[in-house]
Amino acid sequence: MATVSLAQARAHVLVKQGLAGKGLGSVLEAVDATGGIYGTAPTCYLSCAARIPSFRLADLDRELYSERSVVRLRAMRGMAYIEPLPLLPALLACTGEPRDKTLKRIARSAEMTEAQTLELADRIEAVLAGRPPMTVKEIREALGGDLPGNSGALQMTVALLGRYGRIVRAKARGSWRSDLYPYARWTDWLGAPVEEMDPAEARVEVARRYLRAYGPATADDLKWWTGWTKRDTLPALAALGEEATPVSLDGRDAWVLTDELDALTSITPQDGRGVRLLPVWDSYFMGYATTPAGRVRQVRAEDYPRVYDKSGNATSVVIRDGMAAGVWELDADAGTATVAPFGDDLPWDDVAAQVDALGHAIGTDLRMERAHVPGPLSDGPRNTFLSPISLRS
């Protein structure tokens, strides 16, 4: 069994994900290289900007809304991701909670029977048929009065339809930072329904894609990222057969795709050098088991409370050579990117260059401002991870 250092593993993933070296060339490359980027705005745009030197906001919009080569959907652990069309059958088959549990949960929470929930879902899909995308408010108006359940029933049933692959989020209303989405029928937006896939086969496909983005990684890493049970995780890895090879990662059993083994064992830490500005929930910081031990390749133990809150949410982070070196915060309206370092060795010229590149990506002149070394996220109010500097100033 090959032995791999954390420094090698870190550099290998940084290069694959476009966070070191020359970066990536397109949105589709970024989506593939990360196993899917987080779908919430503005994270999705900022994650692309950190990986694609030539990125502009319109590049992601083009793939989402014109080419429709990627879509937003809830997948791993029920979180919203942007994923490519070929992977959608696998993701809908094996990520998130089972459909029957989703139905039971939503019916109970919405104060409806399961039959009423399914009937409302059919009505929603019918009112969307052949029409431009509609927000939940517009769907409510089109349906008229006499809706079953409580005040949240419609919103929850819309979520159910997304989980079933019957509707899809269309172009957000407002700016690139908006999360106000209208919805379209899946078949109207993409031209065909989602193909059904066996969940066990789907898990093998998702495990393969995870290792392509994050390997070498442990079974616990894959289990956490997908939200699977151990009973589902281990057979998926085993089913990869000769496609995956075990390695010793800093004394822990890990897996890497066999066709990457030579690149992994020959890479040097110098290959992973560079500075990047990663947003809240960036895939790089949400790809491994949510413990200091699971994320030691990215975050020093003493910095862990500065990067992750108690729920495991990652804040916006400045990385240097793949390690968390500070936090940052964007105020596009004010034209500022504020950086708070963890130590006194941050290469400020490199950070300033990243701020300048980000400004070009989002079409705004940005100036860099410095802030004091931050304490733990727990020092601030709830959801401090969303604004790790201003919510504590």
PDB file of N, CA and C in Angstrom, residues 133-220:
ATOM      1  N   PRO A 133     -41.468  30.268 -15.938  1.00  0.00           N
ATOM      2  CA  PRO A 133     -41.224  29.919 -14.538  1.00  0.00           C
ATOM      3  C   PRO A 133     -41.951  30.863 -13.577  1.00  0.00           C
ATOM      4  N   MET A 134     -42.370  30.317 -12.431  1.00  0.00           N
ATOM      5  CA  MET A 134     -43.170  31.060 -11.469  1.00  0.00           C
ATOM      6  C   MET A 134     -42.577  30.900 -10.069  1.00  0.00           C
ATOM      7  N   THR A 135     -42.601  31.997  -9.304  1.00  0.00           N
ATOM      8  CA  THR A 135     -42.202  31.925  -7.897  1.00  0.00           C
ATOM      9  C   THR A 135     -43.310  31.254  -7.090  1.00  0.00           C
ATOM     10  N   VAL A 136     -43.007  30.923  -5.843  1.00  0.00           N
ATOM     11  CA  VAL A 136     -44.017  30.311  -4.973  1.00  0.00           C
ATOM     12  C   VAL A 136     -45.214  31.250  -4.830  1.00  0.00           C
ATOM     13  N   LYS A 137     -44.948  32.551  -4.693  1.00  0.00           N
ATOM     14  CA  LYS A 137     -46.052  33.512  -4.586  1.00  0.00           C
ATOM     15  C   LYS A 137     -46.911  33.492  -5.837  1.00  0.00           C
ATOM     16  N   GLU A 138     -46.286  33.423  -7.009  1.00  0.00           N
ATOM     17  CA  GLU A 138     -47.043  33.393  -8.259  1.00  0.00           C
ATOM     18  C   GLU A 138     -47.795  32.084  -8.427  1.00  0.00           C
ATOM     19  N   ILE A 139     -47.195  30.991  -7.963  1.00  0.00           N
ATOM     20  CA  ILE A 139     -47.895  29.702  -8.004  1.00  0.00           C
ATOM     21  C   ILE A 139     -49.141  29.764  -7.126  1.00  0.00           C
ATOM     22  N   ARG A 140     -49.007  30.358  -5.950  1.00  0.00           N
ATOM     23  CA  ARG A 140     -50.149  30.483  -5.038  1.00  0.00           C
ATOM     24  C   ARG A 140     -51.288  31.272  -5.693  1.00  0.00           C
ATOM     25  N   GLU A 141     -50.922  32.380  -6.355  1.00  0.00           N
ATOM     26  CA  GLU A 141     -51.941  33.200  -7.018  1.00  0.00           C
ATOM     27  C   GLU A 141     -52.608  32.442  -8.157  1.00  0.00           C
ATOM     28  N   ALA A 142     -51.817  31.644  -8.892  1.00  0.00           N
ATOM     29  CA  ALA A 142     -52.390  30.895 -10.016  1.00  0.00           C
ATOM     30  C   ALA A 142     -53.308  29.777  -9.548  1.00  0.00           C
ATOM     31  N   LEU A 143     -52.991  29.200  -8.397  1.00  0.00           N
ATOM     32  CA  LEU A 143     -53.828  28.123  -7.865  1.00  0.00           C
ATOM     33  C   LEU A 143     -55.123  28.642  -7.283  1.00  0.00           C
ATOM     34  N   GLY A 144     -55.135  29.902  -6.874  1.00  0.00           N
ATOM     35  CA  GLY A 144     -56.318  30.462  -6.240  1.00  0.00           C
ATOM     36  C   GLY A 144     -56.421  30.043  -4.784  1.00  0.00           C
ATOM     37  N   GLY A 145     -57.591  30.247  -4.211  1.00  0.00           N
ATOM     38  CA  GLY A 145     -57.808  29.919  -2.796  1.00  0.00           C
ATOM     39  C   GLY A 145     -58.023  28.433  -2.569  1.00  0.00           C
ATOM     40  N   ASP A 146     -58.435  28.124  -1.352  1.00  0.00           N
ATOM     41  CA  ASP A 146     -58.793  26.762  -0.979  1.00  0.00           C
ATOM     42  C   ASP A 146     -57.627  25.788  -1.120  1.00  0.00           C
ATOM     43  N   LEU A 147     -56.454  26.177  -0.593  1.00  0.00           N
ATOM     44  CA  LEU A 147     -55.310  25.272  -0.578  1.00  0.00           C
ATOM     45  C   LEU A 147     -55.299  24.502   0.733  1.00  0.00           C
ATOM     46  N   PRO A 148     -54.980  23.233   0.699  1.00  0.00           N
ATOM     47  CA  PRO A 148     -54.969  22.440   1.928  1.00  0.00           C
ATOM     48  C   PRO A 148     -53.747  22.772   2.787  1.00  0.00           C
ATOM     49  N   GLY A 149     -53.808  22.337   4.046  1.00  0.00           N
ATOM     50  CA  GLY A 149     -52.657  22.444   4.924  1.00  0.00           C
ATOM     51  C   GLY A 149     -52.494  23.819   5.545  1.00  0.00           C
ATOM     52  N   ASN A 150     -51.344  24.004   6.188  1.00  0.00           N
ATOM     53  CA  ASN A 150     -51.070  25.257   6.873  1.00  0.00           C
ATOM     54  C   ASN A 150     -50.408  26.269   5.936  1.00  0.00           C
ATOM     55  N   SER A 151     -49.945  27.379   6.489  1.00  0.00           N
ATOM     56  CA  SER A 151     -49.417  28.459   5.656  1.00  0.00           C
ATOM     57  C   SER A 151     -48.146  28.072   4.908  1.00  0.00           C
ATOM     58  N   GLY A 152     -47.410  27.081   5.417  1.00  0.00           N
ATOM     59  CA  GLY A 152     -46.186  26.647   4.758  1.00  0.00           C
ATOM     60  C   GLY A 152     -46.357  25.469   3.825  1.00  0.00           C
ATOM     61  N   ALA A 153     -47.575  25.002   3.650  1.00  0.00           N
ATOM     62  CA  ALA A 153     -47.815  23.778   2.888  1.00  0.00           C
ATOM     63  C   ALA A 153     -47.376  23.901   1.429  1.00  0.00           C
ATOM     64  N   LEU A 154     -47.669  25.040   0.817  1.00  0.00           N
ATOM     65  CA  LEU A 154     -47.321  25.199  -0.594  1.00  0.00           C
ATOM     66  C   LEU A 154     -45.811  25.187  -0.778  1.00  0.00           C
ATOM     67  N   GLN A 155     -45.088  25.951   0.029  1.00  0.00           N
ATOM     68  CA  GLN A 155     -43.631  25.992  -0.081  1.00  0.00           C
ATOM     69  C   GLN A 155     -43.035  24.602   0.111  1.00  0.00           C
ATOM     70  N   MET A 156     -43.531  23.860   1.070  1.00  0.00           N
ATOM     71  CA  MET A 156     -42.995  22.525   1.333  1.00  0.00           C
ATOM     72  C   MET A 156     -43.327  21.557   0.210  1.00  0.00           C
ATOM     73  N   THR A 157     -44.477  21.710  -0.400  1.00  0.00           N
ATOM     74  CA  THR A 157     -44.848  20.822  -1.503  1.00  0.00           C
ATOM     75  C   THR A 157     -44.024  21.134  -2.756  1.00  0.00           C
ATOM     76  N   VAL A 158     -43.690  22.407  -2.949  1.00  0.00           N
ATOM     77  CA  VAL A 158     -42.758  22.764  -4.019  1.00  0.00           C
ATOM     78  C   VAL A 158     -41.416  22.062  -3.800  1.00  0.00           C
ATOM     79  N   ALA A 159     -40.952  22.036  -2.553  1.00  0.00           N
ATOM     80  CA  ALA A 159     -39.707  21.339  -2.242  1.00  0.00           C
ATOM     81  C   ALA A 159     -39.822  19.846  -2.528  1.00  0.00           C
ATOM     82  N   LEU A 160     -40.983  19.272  -2.243  1.00  0.00           N
ATOM     83  CA  LEU A 160     -41.219  17.856  -2.544  1.00  0.00           C
ATOM     84  C   LEU A 160     -41.100  17.590  -4.038  1.00  0.00           C
ATOM     85  N   LEU A 161     -41.671  18.459  -4.852  1.00  0.00           N
ATOM     86  CA  LEU A 161     -41.595  18.277  -6.296  1.00  0.00           C
ATOM     87  C   LEU A 161     -40.150  18.354  -6.792  1.00  0.00           C
ATOM     88  N   GLY A 162     -39.360  19.212  -6.183  1.00  0.00           N
ATOM     89  CA  GLY A 162     -37.947  19.253  -6.534  1.00  0.00           C
ATOM     90  C   GLY A 162     -37.247  17.971  -6.169  1.00  0.00           C
ATOM     91  N   ARG A 163     -37.552  17.432  -4.999  1.00  0.00           N
ATOM     92  CA  ARG A 163     -36.945  16.167  -4.563  1.00  0.00           C
ATOM     93  C   ARG A 163     -37.333  15.022  -5.495  1.00  0.00           C
ATOM     94  N   TYR A 164     -38.516  15.078  -6.057  1.00  0.00           N
ATOM     95  CA  TYR A 164     -38.989  14.028  -6.958  1.00  0.00           C
ATOM     96  C   TYR A 164     -38.523  14.244  -8.405  1.00  0.00           C
ATOM     97  N   GLY A 165     -37.804  15.332  -8.676  1.00  0.00           N
ATOM     98  CA  GLY A 165     -37.351  15.589 -10.028  1.00  0.00           C
ATOM     99  C   GLY A 165     -38.477  15.970 -10.973  1.00  0.00           C
ATOM    100  N   ARG A 166     -39.488  16.683 -10.442  1.00  0.00           N
ATOM    101  CA  ARG A 166     -40.629  17.077 -11.264  1.00  0.00           C
ATOM    102  C   ARG A 166     -40.617  18.570 -11.594  1.00  0.00           C
ATOM    103  N   ILE A 167     -39.920  19.369 -10.781  1.00  0.00           N
ATOM    104  CA  ILE A 167     -39.734  20.777 -11.096  1.00  0.00           C
ATOM    105  C   ILE A 167     -38.271  21.141 -10.849  1.00  0.00           C
ATOM    106  N   VAL A 168     -37.862  22.283 -11.374  1.00  0.00           N
ATOM    107  CA  VAL A 168     -36.469  22.716 -11.281  1.00  0.00           C
ATOM    108  C   VAL A 168     -36.430  24.216 -11.031  1.00  0.00           C
ATOM    109  N   ARG A 169     -35.398  24.673 -10.316  1.00  0.00           N
ATOM    110  CA  ARG A 169     -35.221  26.107 -10.109  1.00  0.00           C
ATOM    111  C   ARG A 169     -34.751  26.748 -11.415  1.00  0.00           C
ATOM    112  N   ALA A 170     -35.421  27.819 -11.797  1.00  0.00           N
ATOM    113  CA  ALA A 170     -35.055  28.547 -13.011  1.00  0.00           C
ATOM    114  C   ALA A 170     -34.232  29.782 -12.612  1.00  0.00           C
ATOM    115  N   LYS A 171     -34.137  30.760 -13.507  1.00  0.00           N
ATOM    116  CA  LYS A 171     -33.269  31.912 -13.287  1.00  0.00           C
ATOM    117  C   LYS A 171     -33.768  32.766 -12.132  1.00  0.00           C
ATOM    118  N   ALA A 172     -32.870  33.059 -11.188  1.00  0.00           N
ATOM    119  CA  ALA A 172     -33.224  33.834 -10.003  1.00  0.00           C
ATOM    120  C   ALA A 172     -33.687  35.229 -10.393  1.00  0.00           C
ATOM    121  N   ARG A 173     -34.653  35.732  -9.652  1.00  0.00           N
ATOM    122  CA  ARG A 173     -35.103  37.102  -9.827  1.00  0.00           C
ATOM    123  C   ARG A 173     -34.159  38.024  -9.042  1.00  0.00           C
ATOM    124  N   GLY A 174     -33.772  39.127  -9.641  1.00  0.00           N
ATOM    125  CA  GLY A 174     -32.916  40.069  -8.950  1.00  0.00           C
ATOM    126  C   GLY A 174     -31.471  39.944  -9.387  1.00  0.00           C
ATOM    127  N   SER A 175     -30.557  40.334  -8.511  1.00  0.00           N
ATOM    128  CA  SER A 175     -29.142  40.382  -8.845  1.00  0.00           C
ATOM    129  C   SER A 175     -28.494  39.006  -8.727  1.00  0.00           C
ATOM    130  N   TRP A 176     -27.205  38.940  -8.989  1.00  0.00           N
ATOM    131  CA  TRP A 176     -26.468  37.688  -8.899  1.00  0.00           C
ATOM    132  C   TRP A 176     -26.356  37.184  -7.467  1.00  0.00           C
ATOM    133  N   ARG A 177     -26.720  38.015  -6.510  1.00  0.00           N
ATOM    134  CA  ARG A 177     -26.686  37.598  -5.104  1.00  0.00           C
ATOM    135  C   ARG A 177     -28.042  37.134  -4.601  1.00  0.00           C
ATOM    136  N   SER A 178     -29.040  37.101  -5.468  1.00  0.00           N
ATOM    137  CA  SER A 178     -30.400  36.766  -5.059  1.00  0.00           C
ATOM    138  C   SER A 178     -30.633  35.253  -5.046  1.00  0.00           C
ATOM    139  N   ASP A 179     -31.428  34.818  -4.080  1.00  0.00           N
ATOM    140  CA  ASP A 179     -31.877  33.430  -4.026  1.00  0.00           C
ATOM    141  C   ASP A 179     -33.394  33.336  -4.177  1.00  0.00           C
ATOM    142  N   LEU A 180     -33.993  34.306  -4.854  1.00  0.00           N
ATOM    143  CA  LEU A 180     -35.434  34.264  -5.128  1.00  0.00           C
ATOM    144  C   LEU A 180     -35.638  33.542  -6.453  1.00  0.00           C
ATOM    145  N   TYR A 181     -35.987  32.261  -6.373  1.00  0.00           N
ATOM    146  CA  TYR A 181     -36.064  31.448  -7.581  1.00  0.00           C
ATOM    147  C   TYR A 181     -37.504  31.209  -8.011  1.00  0.00           C
ATOM    148  N   PRO A 182     -37.790  31.355  -9.294  1.00  0.00           N
ATOM    149  CA  PRO A 182     -39.020  30.799  -9.851  1.00  0.00           C
ATOM    150  C   PRO A 182     -38.782  29.338 -10.225  1.00  0.00           C
ATOM    151  N   TYR A 183     -39.854  28.635 -10.458  1.00  0.00           N
ATOM    152  CA  TYR A 183     -39.764  27.197 -10.748  1.00  0.00           C
ATOM    153  C   TYR A 183     -40.418  26.890 -12.088  1.00  0.00           C
ATOM    154  N   ALA A 184     -39.850  25.879 -12.752  1.00  0.00           N
ATOM    155  CA  ALA A 184     -40.398  25.404 -14.020  1.00  0.00           C
ATOM    156  C   ALA A 184     -40.598  23.895 -13.928  1.00  0.00           C
ATOM    157  N   ARG A 185     -41.517  23.396 -14.743  1.00  0.00           N
ATOM    158  CA  ARG A 185     -41.632  21.934 -14.829  1.00  0.00           C
ATOM    159  C   ARG A 185     -40.338  21.358 -15.374  1.00  0.00           C
ATOM    160  N   TRP A 186     -39.919  20.265 -14.819  1.00  0.00           N
ATOM    161  CA  TRP A 186     -38.658  19.640 -15.220  1.00  0.00           C
ATOM    162  C   TRP A 186     -38.630  19.375 -16.719  1.00  0.00           C
ATOM    163  N   THR A 187     -39.705  18.787 -17.230  1.00  0.00           N
ATOM    164  CA  THR A 187     -39.723  18.432 -18.655  1.00  0.00           C
ATOM    165  C   THR A 187     -39.785  19.669 -19.543  1.00  0.00           C
ATOM    166  N   ASP A 188     -40.414  20.749 -19.078  1.00  0.00           N
ATOM    167  CA  ASP A 188     -40.431  21.986 -19.862  1.00  0.00           C
ATOM    168  C   ASP A 188     -39.038  22.603 -19.922  1.00  0.00           C
ATOM    169  N   TRP A 189     -38.305  22.549 -18.827  1.00  0.00           N
ATOM    170  CA  TRP A 189     -36.995  23.198 -18.727  1.00  0.00           C
ATOM    171  C   TRP A 189     -35.901  22.377 -19.397  1.00  0.00           C
ATOM    172  N   LEU A 190     -35.954  21.044 -19.213  1.00  0.00           N
ATOM    173  CA  LEU A 190     -34.862  20.190 -19.676  1.00  0.00           C
ATOM    174  C   LEU A 190     -35.243  19.259 -20.826  1.00  0.00           C
ATOM    175  N   GLY A 191     -36.509  19.198 -21.167  1.00  0.00           N
ATOM    176  CA  GLY A 191     -36.915  18.459 -22.352  1.00  0.00           C
ATOM    177  C   GLY A 191     -37.280  17.012 -22.148  1.00  0.00           C
ATOM    178  N   ALA A 192     -36.934  16.434 -20.998  1.00  0.00           N
ATOM    179  CA  ALA A 192     -37.223  15.030 -20.749  1.00  0.00           C
ATOM    180  C   ALA A 192     -37.227  14.783 -19.243  1.00  0.00           C
ATOM    181  N   PRO A 193     -37.963  13.794 -18.789  1.00  0.00           N
ATOM    182  CA  PRO A 193     -37.954  13.478 -17.355  1.00  0.00           C
ATOM    183  C   PRO A 193     -36.635  12.835 -16.943  1.00  0.00           C
ATOM    184  N   VAL A 194     -36.389  12.787 -15.636  1.00  0.00           N
ATOM    185  CA  VAL A 194     -35.190  12.141 -15.111  1.00  0.00           C
ATOM    186  C   VAL A 194     -35.328  10.630 -15.258  1.00  0.00           C
ATOM    187  N   GLU A 195     -34.287   9.991 -15.748  1.00  0.00           N
ATOM    188  CA  GLU A 195     -34.304   8.535 -15.845  1.00  0.00           C
ATOM    189  C   GLU A 195     -34.173   7.911 -14.462  1.00  0.00           C
ATOM    190  N   GLU A 196     -34.907   6.850 -14.236  1.00  0.00           N
ATOM    191  CA  GLU A 196     -34.801   6.126 -12.973  1.00  0.00           C
ATOM    192  C   GLU A 196     -33.486   5.349 -12.936  1.00  0.00           C
ATOM    193  N   MET A 197     -32.899   5.230 -11.750  1.00  0.00           N
ATOM    194  CA  MET A 197     -31.632   4.524 -11.598  1.00  0.00           C
ATOM    195  C   MET A 197     -31.646   3.721 -10.315  1.00  0.00           C
ATOM    196  N   ASP A 198     -31.069   2.539 -10.342  1.00  0.00           N
ATOM    197  CA  ASP A 198     -30.983   1.711  -9.153  1.00  0.00           C
ATOM    198  C   ASP A 198     -30.123   2.417  -8.105  1.00  0.00           C
ATOM    199  N   PRO A 199     -30.599   2.553  -6.863  1.00  0.00           N
ATOM    200  CA  PRO A 199     -29.833   3.289  -5.850  1.00  0.00           C
ATOM    201  C   PRO A 199     -28.438   2.737  -5.603  1.00  0.00           C
ATOM    202  N   ALA A 200     -28.278   1.419  -5.633  1.00  0.00           N
ATOM    203  CA  ALA A 200     -26.949   0.846  -5.396  1.00  0.00           C
ATOM    204  C   ALA A 200     -25.989   1.224  -6.523  1.00  0.00           C
ATOM    205  N   GLU A 201     -26.454   1.159  -7.764  1.00  0.00           N
ATOM    206  CA  GLU A 201     -25.620   1.573  -8.887  1.00  0.00           C
ATOM    207  C   GLU A 201     -25.330   3.068  -8.825  1.00  0.00           C
ATOM    208  N   ALA A 202     -26.326   3.826  -8.387  1.00  0.00           N
ATOM    209  CA  ALA A 202     -26.144   5.265  -8.276  1.00  0.00           C
ATOM    210  C   ALA A 202     -25.069   5.605  -7.248  1.00  0.00           C
ATOM    211  N   ARG A 203     -25.051   4.879  -6.130  1.00  0.00           N
ATOM    212  CA  ARG A 203     -24.038   5.150  -5.104  1.00  0.00           C
ATOM    213  C   ARG A 203     -22.625   4.884  -5.617  1.00  0.00           C
ATOM    214  N   VAL A 204     -22.463   3.893  -6.455  1.00  0.00           N
ATOM    215  CA  VAL A 204     -21.142   3.621  -7.040  1.00  0.00           C
ATOM    216  C   VAL A 204     -20.719   4.797  -7.917  1.00  0.00           C
ATOM    217  N   GLU A 205     -21.630   5.302  -8.722  1.00  0.00           N
ATOM    218  CA  GLU A 205     -21.317   6.443  -9.589  1.00  0.00           C
ATOM    219  C   GLU A 205     -20.952   7.675  -8.767  1.00  0.00           C
ATOM    220  N   VAL A 206     -21.701   7.942  -7.706  1.00  0.00           N
ATOM    221  CA  VAL A 206     -21.429   9.117  -6.879  1.00  0.00           C
ATOM    222  C   VAL A 206     -20.113   8.943  -6.114  1.00  0.00           C
ATOM    223  N   ALA A 207     -19.835   7.724  -5.644  1.00  0.00           N
ATOM    224  CA  ALA A 207     -18.559   7.471  -4.961  1.00  0.00           C
ATOM    225  C   ALA A 207     -17.382   7.703  -5.902  1.00  0.00           C
ATOM    226  N   ARG A 208     -17.520   7.269  -7.130  1.00  0.00           N
ATOM    227  CA  ARG A 208     -16.464   7.487  -8.128  1.00  0.00           C
ATOM    228  C   ARG A 208     -16.240   8.985  -8.342  1.00  0.00           C
ATOM    229  N   ARG A 209     -17.309   9.713  -8.456  1.00  0.00           N
ATOM    230  CA  ARG A 209     -17.184  11.148  -8.699  1.00  0.00           C
ATOM    231  C   ARG A 209     -16.612  11.866  -7.471  1.00  0.00           C
ATOM    232  N   TYR A 210     -16.972  11.391  -6.297  1.00  0.00           N
ATOM    233  CA  TYR A 210     -16.417  12.000  -5.083  1.00  0.00           C
ATOM    234  C   TYR A 210     -14.902  11.830  -5.038  1.00  0.00           C
ATOM    235  N   LEU A 211     -14.422  10.630  -5.281  1.00  0.00           N
ATOM    236  CA  LEU A 211     -12.979  10.397  -5.252  1.00  0.00           C
ATOM    237  C   LEU A 211     -12.270  11.192  -6.343  1.00  0.00           C
ATOM    238  N   ARG A 212     -12.923  11.387  -7.469  1.00  0.00           N
ATOM    239  CA  ARG A 212     -12.317  12.191  -8.526  1.00  0.00           C
ATOM    240  C   ARG A 212     -12.099  13.627  -8.036  1.00  0.00           C
ATOM    241  N   ALA A 213     -12.979  14.119  -7.219  1.00  0.00           N
ATOM    242  CA  ALA A 213     -12.871  15.491  -6.744  1.00  0.00           C
ATOM    243  C   ALA A 213     -12.038  15.613  -5.471  1.00  0.00           C
ATOM    244  N   TYR A 214     -12.166  14.650  -4.541  1.00  0.00           N
ATOM    245  CA  TYR A 214     -11.608  14.814  -3.198  1.00  0.00           C
ATOM    246  C   TYR A 214     -10.591  13.749  -2.798  1.00  0.00           C
ATOM    247  N   GLY A 215     -10.410  12.724  -3.611  1.00  0.00           N
ATOM    248  CA  GLY A 215      -9.466  11.684  -3.249  1.00  0.00           C
ATOM    249  C   GLY A 215      -8.030  12.143  -3.304  1.00  0.00           C
ATOM    250  N   PRO A 216      -7.167  11.619  -2.406  1.00  0.00           N
ATOM    251  CA  PRO A 216      -7.470  10.507  -1.501  1.00  0.00           C
ATOM    252  C   PRO A 216      -8.367  10.945  -0.341  1.00  0.00           C
ATOM    253  N   ALA A 217      -9.322  10.102  -0.013  1.00  0.00           N
ATOM    254  CA  ALA A 217     -10.261  10.384   1.059  1.00  0.00           C
ATOM    255  C   ALA A 217     -10.649   9.076   1.736  1.00  0.00           C
ATOM    256  N   THR A 218     -11.127   9.182   2.963  1.00  0.00           N
ATOM    257  CA  THR A 218     -11.497   8.004   3.729  1.00  0.00           C
ATOM    258  C   THR A 218     -12.956   7.643   3.504  1.00  0.00           C
ATOM    259  N   ALA A 219     -13.336   6.462   3.947  1.00  0.00           N
ATOM    260  CA  ALA A 219     -14.739   6.056   3.891  1.00  0.00           C
ATOM    261  C   ALA A 219     -15.594   6.992   4.735  1.00  0.00           C
ATOM    262  N   ASP A 220     -15.068   7.448   5.865  1.00  0.00           N
ATOM    263  CA  ASP A 220     -15.817   8.389   6.698  1.00  0.00           C
ATOM    264  C   ASP A 220     -16.054   9.713   5.972  1.00  0.00           C
TER     265      ASP A 220
END
